[in-house]
Amino acid sequence: MGIDIKKHLTPPVLLVLFLVIVSLMIVFPVLNMIILGAILAYGVRPVARKIQSKLKYSSLSILIAMIVILVPLILLVAYIVMELIAILSGASSSATYADINGVLSSVSSYLPWSFDVNSISSSLNSSVQEIGKFLLNYLVKFVSSLMNITLDLFILICSVFYFARDGDNCFEFIRSFVPDDSKDFFDKTVESVKDVLKSIFYGHFLTSVIIGIFGAIGYSLLGYPFGIFLGVLTGILQLIPVFGPWPIYWALFFMDILSGNYPRAAVVLLFGFFLSTIDMYIRPALSSHYADIHPLILLVGFLSGPLVYGIVGFIVGPLILGVTYVVLDSYRKEYILGDE
């Protein structure tokens, strides 16, 4: 039985479609901030409700909850940028020929053939300085685009506030367009999306925070410079399923081997194995009660999300793919397997 398209494409419907398309074109440049605001609002609302039970003012409770949650995130980004600038500045100024010559000489003593240490060290030294200059220039350009960053942050903060305050009204507005025979599927889909959010937060972000804290404490106790920063990098890498903390502790291990600090090299390797091992216990314990998402879906989301949405893609990418997966799975169970 064919569908009469002309019957459904009435002037009001065409007007609505036109306005929706134009609105999406206007919103698209800041769509990532709006989506991220909706995600953060989901985490802000429980905190705001607890505060509201004592203050009785919803708007003030939401603002306090946003400060509690958003300010640490903004400070973390600022800390990462400042530490990167300090590390790159120090690396470009301390990467002397003597330092590189010493490392190459120690390496050549273990090799069966000889090579020109001075020539290789000169090339490496210039390469390190060029890389450092490139990264510093990139950071300068990043800071110079503060106007765009400020606009994005303003939209993000407004989105978090209004989604946290009026999220229920927004949900009911969208639900009112759903046909009655599909409301049950819509409600189940919304619950599945909530499970995805909880799974990603508890099973991945909270795990990375715990691993990052362990890493910062361990690297600082072992005497590494920028120990806290190394812990932050460990937590960030922990978000990516394939990576985890191993690039950090293996790099430190080889640095200690080259510098002749063999006891610390052995200790940091054991510590790294400890970080990788506890992940296998923490992640399932935190996320097993919520959505079971295949690691490949999260991996693709974490790697491709930043290419589309920038730095917020680390959150938006896996979330969109995870939500798409559970929606398809819910549709399959409701309309395909249910009809069999």
Tab-separated table of C-alpha atoms in Angstrom:
chain	number	residue	atom	x	y	z
A	1	MET	CA	0.000	0.000	0.000
A	2	GLY	CA	1.631	3.250	-1.149
A	3	ILE	CA	1.906	6.396	0.913
A	4	ASP	CA	0.387	9.582	-0.454
A	5	ILE	CA	3.221	12.047	0.145
A	6	LYS	CA	1.217	15.013	-1.133
A	7	LYS	CA	-1.385	14.346	1.535
A	8	HIS	CA	1.196	14.715	4.292
A	9	LEU	CA	3.210	17.599	2.819
A	10	THR	CA	0.688	20.260	3.673
A	11	PRO	CA	1.669	23.965	3.814
A	12	PRO	CA	2.011	23.923	7.644
A	13	VAL	CA	4.283	20.858	7.450
A	14	LEU	CA	6.414	22.448	4.734
A	15	LEU	CA	6.703	25.627	6.783
A	16	VAL	CA	7.773	23.662	9.859
A	17	LEU	CA	10.376	21.701	7.837
A	18	PHE	CA	11.749	24.906	6.329
A	19	LEU	CA	12.046	26.620	9.710
A	20	VAL	CA	13.661	23.531	11.294
A	21	ILE	CA	16.264	23.310	8.517
A	22	VAL	CA	17.082	27.040	8.713
A	23	SER	CA	17.287	26.843	12.504
A	24	LEU	CA	19.687	23.887	12.314
A	25	MET	CA	21.886	25.841	9.925
A	26	ILE	CA	22.034	28.698	12.441
A	27	VAL	CA	22.624	26.435	15.440
A	28	PHE	CA	25.121	24.059	13.788
A	29	PRO	CA	28.305	26.104	14.576
A	30	VAL	CA	27.535	25.847	18.319
A	31	LEU	CA	25.656	22.552	18.240
A	32	ASN	CA	28.514	20.747	19.987
A	33	MET	CA	28.274	23.156	22.945
A	34	ILE	CA	24.497	22.701	23.153
A	35	ILE	CA	24.814	18.907	23.103
A	36	LEU	CA	27.585	19.044	25.706
A	37	GLY	CA	25.425	21.381	27.794
A	38	ALA	CA	22.556	18.885	27.724
A	39	ILE	CA	24.945	16.120	28.816
A	40	LEU	CA	26.398	18.155	31.668
A	41	ALA	CA	22.910	19.273	32.715
A	42	TYR	CA	22.035	15.616	33.245
A	43	GLY	CA	24.838	15.462	35.811
A	44	VAL	CA	24.067	18.878	37.301
A	45	ARG	CA	20.388	18.179	38.037
A	46	PRO	CA	20.893	15.592	40.831
A	47	VAL	CA	23.363	17.909	42.589
A	48	ALA	CA	21.012	20.879	42.146
A	49	ARG	CA	18.097	18.932	43.607
A	50	LYS	CA	20.072	18.106	46.733
A	51	ILE	CA	21.047	21.746	47.142
A	52	GLN	CA	17.469	22.878	46.429
A	53	SER	CA	16.198	20.738	49.291
A	54	LYS	CA	17.992	23.195	51.588
A	55	LEU	CA	17.844	26.476	49.654
A	56	LYS	CA	14.337	26.164	48.125
A	57	TYR	CA	15.385	28.270	45.099
A	58	SER	CA	15.786	26.224	41.909
A	59	SER	CA	17.771	28.766	39.859
A	60	LEU	CA	20.235	29.462	42.673
A	61	SER	CA	20.607	25.730	43.337
A	62	ILE	CA	21.425	25.091	39.672
A	63	LEU	CA	24.007	27.897	39.615
A	64	ILE	CA	25.746	26.506	42.702
A	65	ALA	CA	25.688	22.995	41.245
A	66	MET	CA	27.175	24.299	37.980
A	67	ILE	CA	29.982	25.987	39.905
A	68	VAL	CA	30.682	22.765	41.777
A	69	ILE	CA	30.875	20.736	38.531
A	70	LEU	CA	31.991	23.118	35.757
A	71	VAL	CA	34.677	25.147	37.528
A	72	PRO	CA	36.921	22.102	38.193
A	73	LEU	CA	36.613	21.136	34.504
A	74	ILE	CA	37.587	24.632	33.333
A	75	LEU	CA	40.476	24.739	35.815
A	76	LEU	CA	41.646	21.326	34.585
A	77	VAL	CA	41.786	22.531	30.959
A	78	ALA	CA	43.637	25.694	32.027
A	79	TYR	CA	46.092	23.605	34.062
A	80	ILE	CA	46.801	21.302	31.089
A	81	VAL	CA	47.482	24.274	28.787
A	82	MET	CA	49.794	25.959	31.326
A	83	GLU	CA	51.723	22.755	32.011
A	84	LEU	CA	52.149	22.088	28.284
A	85	ILE	CA	53.561	25.583	27.778
A	86	ALA	CA	55.976	25.109	30.711
A	87	ILE	CA	57.097	21.677	29.496
A	88	LEU	CA	57.599	22.782	25.894
A	89	SER	CA	59.437	25.917	26.951
A	90	GLY	CA	61.720	23.895	29.206
A	91	ALA	CA	62.277	21.247	26.554
A	92	SER	CA	63.223	23.768	23.873
A	93	SER	CA	65.702	25.474	26.199
A	94	SER	CA	67.205	22.351	27.841
A	95	ALA	CA	67.511	20.116	24.788
A	96	THR	CA	71.241	20.762	24.451
A	97	TYR	CA	73.762	18.889	22.400
A	98	ALA	CA	75.357	17.546	25.576
A	99	ASP	CA	72.103	16.005	26.778
A	100	ILE	CA	71.395	14.311	23.467
A	101	ASN	CA	75.032	13.277	23.027
A	102	GLY	CA	74.952	11.563	26.405
A	103	VAL	CA	71.836	9.578	25.536
A	104	LEU	CA	73.147	8.575	22.103
A	105	SER	CA	76.492	7.551	23.526
A	106	SER	CA	74.818	5.284	26.074
A	107	VAL	CA	72.669	3.761	23.328
A	108	SER	CA	75.627	3.217	20.957
A	109	SER	CA	77.478	1.235	23.611
A	110	TYR	CA	74.800	-1.492	23.368
A	111	LEU	CA	74.807	-1.645	19.549
A	112	PRO	CA	77.140	-3.866	17.456
A	113	TRP	CA	77.797	-1.056	14.923
A	114	SER	CA	79.011	2.516	15.291
A	115	PHE	CA	77.490	5.759	14.013
A	116	ASP	CA	78.245	9.466	14.010
A	117	VAL	CA	76.896	10.627	17.354
A	118	ASN	CA	77.495	14.334	16.705
A	119	SER	CA	75.634	14.329	13.377
A	120	ILE	CA	72.605	12.477	14.756
A	121	SER	CA	72.492	14.587	17.907
A	122	SER	CA	72.585	17.779	15.832
A	123	SER	CA	69.644	16.584	13.723
A	124	LEU	CA	67.669	15.471	16.774
A	125	ASN	CA	68.355	18.719	18.597
A	126	SER	CA	67.097	20.836	15.695
A	127	SER	CA	64.059	18.572	15.277
A	128	VAL	CA	63.162	18.869	18.969
A	129	GLN	CA	63.446	22.643	18.824
A	130	GLU	CA	61.323	22.842	15.673
A	131	ILE	CA	58.638	20.652	17.228
A	132	GLY	CA	58.701	22.750	20.373
A	133	LYS	CA	58.360	25.978	18.381
A	134	PHE	CA	55.486	24.520	16.360
A	135	LEU	CA	53.591	23.451	19.473
A	136	LEU	CA	54.221	26.778	21.184
A	137	ASN	CA	52.943	28.637	18.115
A	138	TYR	CA	49.866	26.427	18.119
A	139	LEU	CA	49.213	27.228	21.777
A	140	VAL	CA	49.654	30.947	21.057
A	141	LYS	CA	47.082	30.716	18.242
A	142	PHE	CA	44.808	28.791	20.567
A	143	VAL	CA	45.019	31.520	23.201
A	144	SER	CA	44.520	34.209	20.533
A	145	SER	CA	41.172	32.661	19.632
A	146	LEU	CA	39.831	33.382	23.116
A	147	MET	CA	36.881	35.287	21.660
A	148	ASN	CA	35.524	32.123	20.049
A	149	ILE	CA	36.349	30.124	23.168
A	150	THR	CA	34.539	32.676	25.332
A	151	LEU	CA	31.469	32.480	23.098
A	152	ASP	CA	31.492	28.682	23.246
A	153	LEU	CA	31.832	28.734	27.038
A	154	PHE	CA	28.987	31.240	27.344
A	155	ILE	CA	26.698	29.047	25.210
A	156	LEU	CA	27.800	25.989	27.175
A	157	ILE	CA	27.020	27.595	30.533
A	158	CYS	CA	23.631	28.885	29.319
A	159	SER	CA	22.774	25.461	27.856
A	160	VAL	CA	23.649	23.692	31.093
A	161	PHE	CA	21.568	26.123	33.150
A	162	TYR	CA	18.434	26.037	31.005
A	163	PHE	CA	18.547	22.296	30.333
A	164	ALA	CA	18.958	21.666	34.062
A	165	ARG	CA	16.076	24.004	34.906
A	166	ASP	CA	13.676	23.302	32.021
A	167	GLY	CA	14.759	19.836	30.943
A	168	ASP	CA	11.438	18.276	31.916
A	169	ASN	CA	9.509	20.830	29.855
A	170	CYS	CA	11.780	20.202	26.870
A	171	PHE	CA	11.231	16.457	27.200
A	172	GLU	CA	7.452	16.819	27.370
A	173	PHE	CA	7.508	19.190	24.386
A	174	ILE	CA	9.346	16.627	22.260
A	175	ARG	CA	7.211	13.774	23.573
A	176	SER	CA	4.030	15.597	22.554
A	177	PHE	CA	4.993	15.114	18.881
A	178	VAL	CA	5.332	11.333	19.293
A	179	PRO	CA	2.260	9.347	18.137
A	180	ASP	CA	0.399	7.522	20.891
A	181	ASP	CA	1.274	4.097	19.509
A	182	SER	CA	5.001	4.972	19.664
A	183	LYS	CA	5.148	6.635	23.085
A	184	ASP	CA	6.085	3.370	24.784
A	185	PHE	CA	9.041	2.938	22.407
A	186	PHE	CA	10.022	6.583	22.933
A	187	ASP	CA	9.985	6.207	26.736
A	188	LYS	CA	12.058	3.021	26.584
A	189	THR	CA	14.530	4.750	24.277
A	190	VAL	CA	14.896	7.672	26.689
A	191	GLU	CA	15.587	5.240	29.535
A	192	SER	CA	18.200	3.510	27.373
A	193	VAL	CA	19.854	6.856	26.668
A	194	LYS	CA	20.008	7.526	30.421
A	195	ASP	CA	21.667	4.127	30.879
A	196	VAL	CA	24.237	5.022	28.214
A	197	LEU	CA	25.029	8.280	30.019
A	198	LYS	CA	25.443	6.462	33.325
A	199	SER	CA	27.554	3.741	31.721
A	200	ILE	CA	29.894	6.234	30.037
A	201	PHE	CA	30.184	8.363	33.170
A	202	TYR	CA	30.573	5.657	35.810
A	203	GLY	CA	32.307	3.049	33.675
A	204	HIS	CA	34.720	5.313	31.802
A	205	PHE	CA	35.013	8.880	33.043
A	206	LEU	CA	34.946	7.974	36.732
A	207	THR	CA	37.394	5.130	36.069
A	208	SER	CA	39.765	7.541	34.313
A	209	VAL	CA	39.542	9.949	37.254
A	210	ILE	CA	40.453	7.180	39.705
A	211	ILE	CA	43.324	5.916	37.531
A	212	GLY	CA	44.548	9.489	37.017
A	213	ILE	CA	44.599	10.153	40.774
A	214	PHE	CA	46.530	6.931	41.380
A	215	GLY	CA	48.948	7.883	38.590
A	216	ALA	CA	49.534	11.426	39.893
A	217	ILE	CA	50.278	10.119	43.399
A	218	GLY	CA	52.543	7.328	42.153
A	219	TYR	CA	54.555	9.431	39.682
A	220	SER	CA	55.015	12.198	42.261
A	221	LEU	CA	56.230	9.739	44.905
A	222	LEU	CA	58.682	8.259	42.397
A	223	GLY	CA	60.179	11.719	41.919
A	224	TYR	CA	59.203	12.468	38.339
A	225	PRO	CA	58.900	16.157	37.404
A	226	PHE	CA	55.361	17.193	36.489
A	227	GLY	CA	54.010	14.152	38.375
A	228	ILE	CA	50.512	15.607	38.657
A	229	PHE	CA	50.482	16.451	34.952
A	230	LEU	CA	51.559	12.897	34.119
A	231	GLY	CA	48.645	11.671	36.239
A	232	VAL	CA	46.247	13.919	34.294
A	233	LEU	CA	47.589	12.522	30.991
A	234	THR	CA	47.193	9.003	32.369
A	235	GLY	CA	43.550	9.700	33.186
A	236	ILE	CA	42.906	11.174	29.733
A	237	LEU	CA	44.526	8.201	27.978
A	238	GLN	CA	42.466	5.898	30.189
A	239	LEU	CA	39.360	7.177	28.404
A	240	ILE	CA	40.560	5.601	25.138
A	241	PRO	CA	39.858	1.848	25.353
A	242	VAL	CA	42.884	0.689	23.319
A	243	PHE	CA	45.424	2.959	25.024
A	244	GLY	CA	45.013	3.211	28.759
A	245	PRO	CA	47.961	4.307	30.942
A	246	TRP	CA	50.657	2.213	29.233
A	247	PRO	CA	52.105	4.950	26.912
A	248	ILE	CA	52.990	7.041	29.978
A	249	TYR	CA	54.679	4.419	32.130
A	250	TRP	CA	56.486	2.784	29.205
A	251	ALA	CA	57.884	6.183	28.142
A	252	LEU	CA	59.068	6.812	31.718
A	253	PHE	CA	60.543	3.298	31.841
A	254	PHE	CA	62.667	3.844	28.719
A	255	MET	CA	63.727	7.309	29.899
A	256	ASP	CA	64.979	5.818	33.168
A	257	ILE	CA	66.762	3.001	31.300
A	258	LEU	CA	68.560	5.501	29.063
A	259	SER	CA	69.523	7.668	32.036
A	260	GLY	CA	70.774	4.635	33.988
A	261	ASN	CA	68.160	4.822	36.760
A	262	TYR	CA	67.389	1.088	36.643
A	263	PRO	CA	65.722	0.735	40.088
A	264	ARG	CA	63.151	3.444	39.325
A	265	ALA	CA	62.631	1.998	35.834
A	266	ALA	CA	61.675	-1.348	37.383
A	267	VAL	CA	59.397	0.301	39.954
A	268	VAL	CA	57.548	2.487	37.416
A	269	LEU	CA	56.996	-0.530	35.177
A	270	LEU	CA	55.480	-2.486	38.064
A	271	PHE	CA	53.405	0.548	38.995
A	272	GLY	CA	52.170	0.811	35.403
A	273	PHE	CA	51.156	-2.846	35.392
A	274	PHE	CA	49.253	-2.129	38.624
A	275	LEU	CA	47.356	0.747	36.957
A	276	SER	CA	46.478	-1.426	33.957
A	277	THR	CA	45.352	-4.287	36.202
A	278	ILE	CA	43.041	-2.327	38.503
A	279	ASP	CA	41.274	-0.942	35.436
A	280	MET	CA	40.004	-4.464	34.700
A	281	TYR	CA	38.315	-4.494	38.121
A	282	ILE	CA	37.156	-0.877	38.488
A	283	ARG	CA	35.532	-0.417	35.046
A	284	PRO	CA	33.264	-3.524	35.130
A	285	ALA	CA	32.339	-2.893	38.771
A	286	LEU	CA	31.170	0.646	37.973
A	287	SER	CA	29.477	0.105	34.599
A	288	SER	CA	28.034	-3.416	34.907
A	289	HIS	CA	24.734	-2.097	36.271
A	290	TYR	CA	24.033	0.047	33.217
A	291	ALA	CA	24.208	-0.218	29.412
A	292	ASP	CA	26.547	-2.846	27.988
A	293	ILE	CA	28.258	-1.060	25.079
A	294	HIS	CA	30.809	-2.821	22.884
A	295	PRO	CA	34.326	-1.322	23.306
A	296	LEU	CA	34.670	-0.814	19.527
A	297	ILE	CA	31.742	1.645	19.576
A	298	LEU	CA	33.403	3.713	22.289
A	299	LEU	CA	36.799	3.472	20.576
A	300	VAL	CA	35.434	4.845	17.288
A	301	GLY	CA	33.569	7.571	19.210
A	302	PHE	CA	36.646	8.651	21.171
A	303	LEU	CA	38.907	8.712	18.106
A	304	SER	CA	36.552	10.217	15.507
A	305	GLY	CA	34.534	12.512	17.806
A	306	PRO	CA	37.319	15.125	18.180
A	307	LEU	CA	37.737	15.235	14.389
A	308	VAL	CA	34.133	16.419	14.044
A	309	TYR	CA	33.426	18.340	17.260
A	310	GLY	CA	36.885	19.336	18.490
A	311	ILE	CA	37.950	18.626	22.056
A	312	VAL	CA	34.354	18.122	23.244
A	313	GLY	CA	34.182	15.224	20.783
A	314	PHE	CA	35.822	13.062	23.434
A	315	ILE	CA	32.464	13.250	25.233
A	316	VAL	CA	30.004	13.838	22.388
A	317	GLY	CA	31.486	11.219	20.018
A	318	PRO	CA	31.084	8.090	22.175
A	319	LEU	CA	27.784	9.387	23.524
A	320	ILE	CA	26.207	9.827	20.070
A	321	LEU	CA	27.418	6.411	18.883
A	322	GLY	CA	26.306	4.790	22.149
A	323	VAL	CA	22.869	6.403	21.949
A	324	THR	CA	22.544	5.365	18.292
A	325	TYR	CA	23.381	1.789	19.243
A	326	VAL	CA	20.815	1.555	22.042
A	327	VAL	CA	18.124	3.245	19.896
A	328	LEU	CA	18.700	0.714	17.096
A	329	ASP	CA	18.723	-2.122	19.619
A	330	SER	CA	15.496	-0.857	21.198
A	331	TYR	CA	13.866	-0.535	17.770
A	332	ARG	CA	15.000	-4.055	16.858
A	333	LYS	CA	13.492	-5.526	20.013
A	334	GLU	CA	10.263	-3.501	19.783
A	335	TYR	CA	9.378	-3.666	16.088
A	336	ILE	CA	11.391	-6.491	14.533
A	337	LEU	CA	11.802	-9.216	17.126
A	338	GLY	CA	8.479	-8.238	18.713
A	339	ASP	CA	6.612	-8.993	15.499
A	340	GLU	CA	8.074	-12.466	15.128
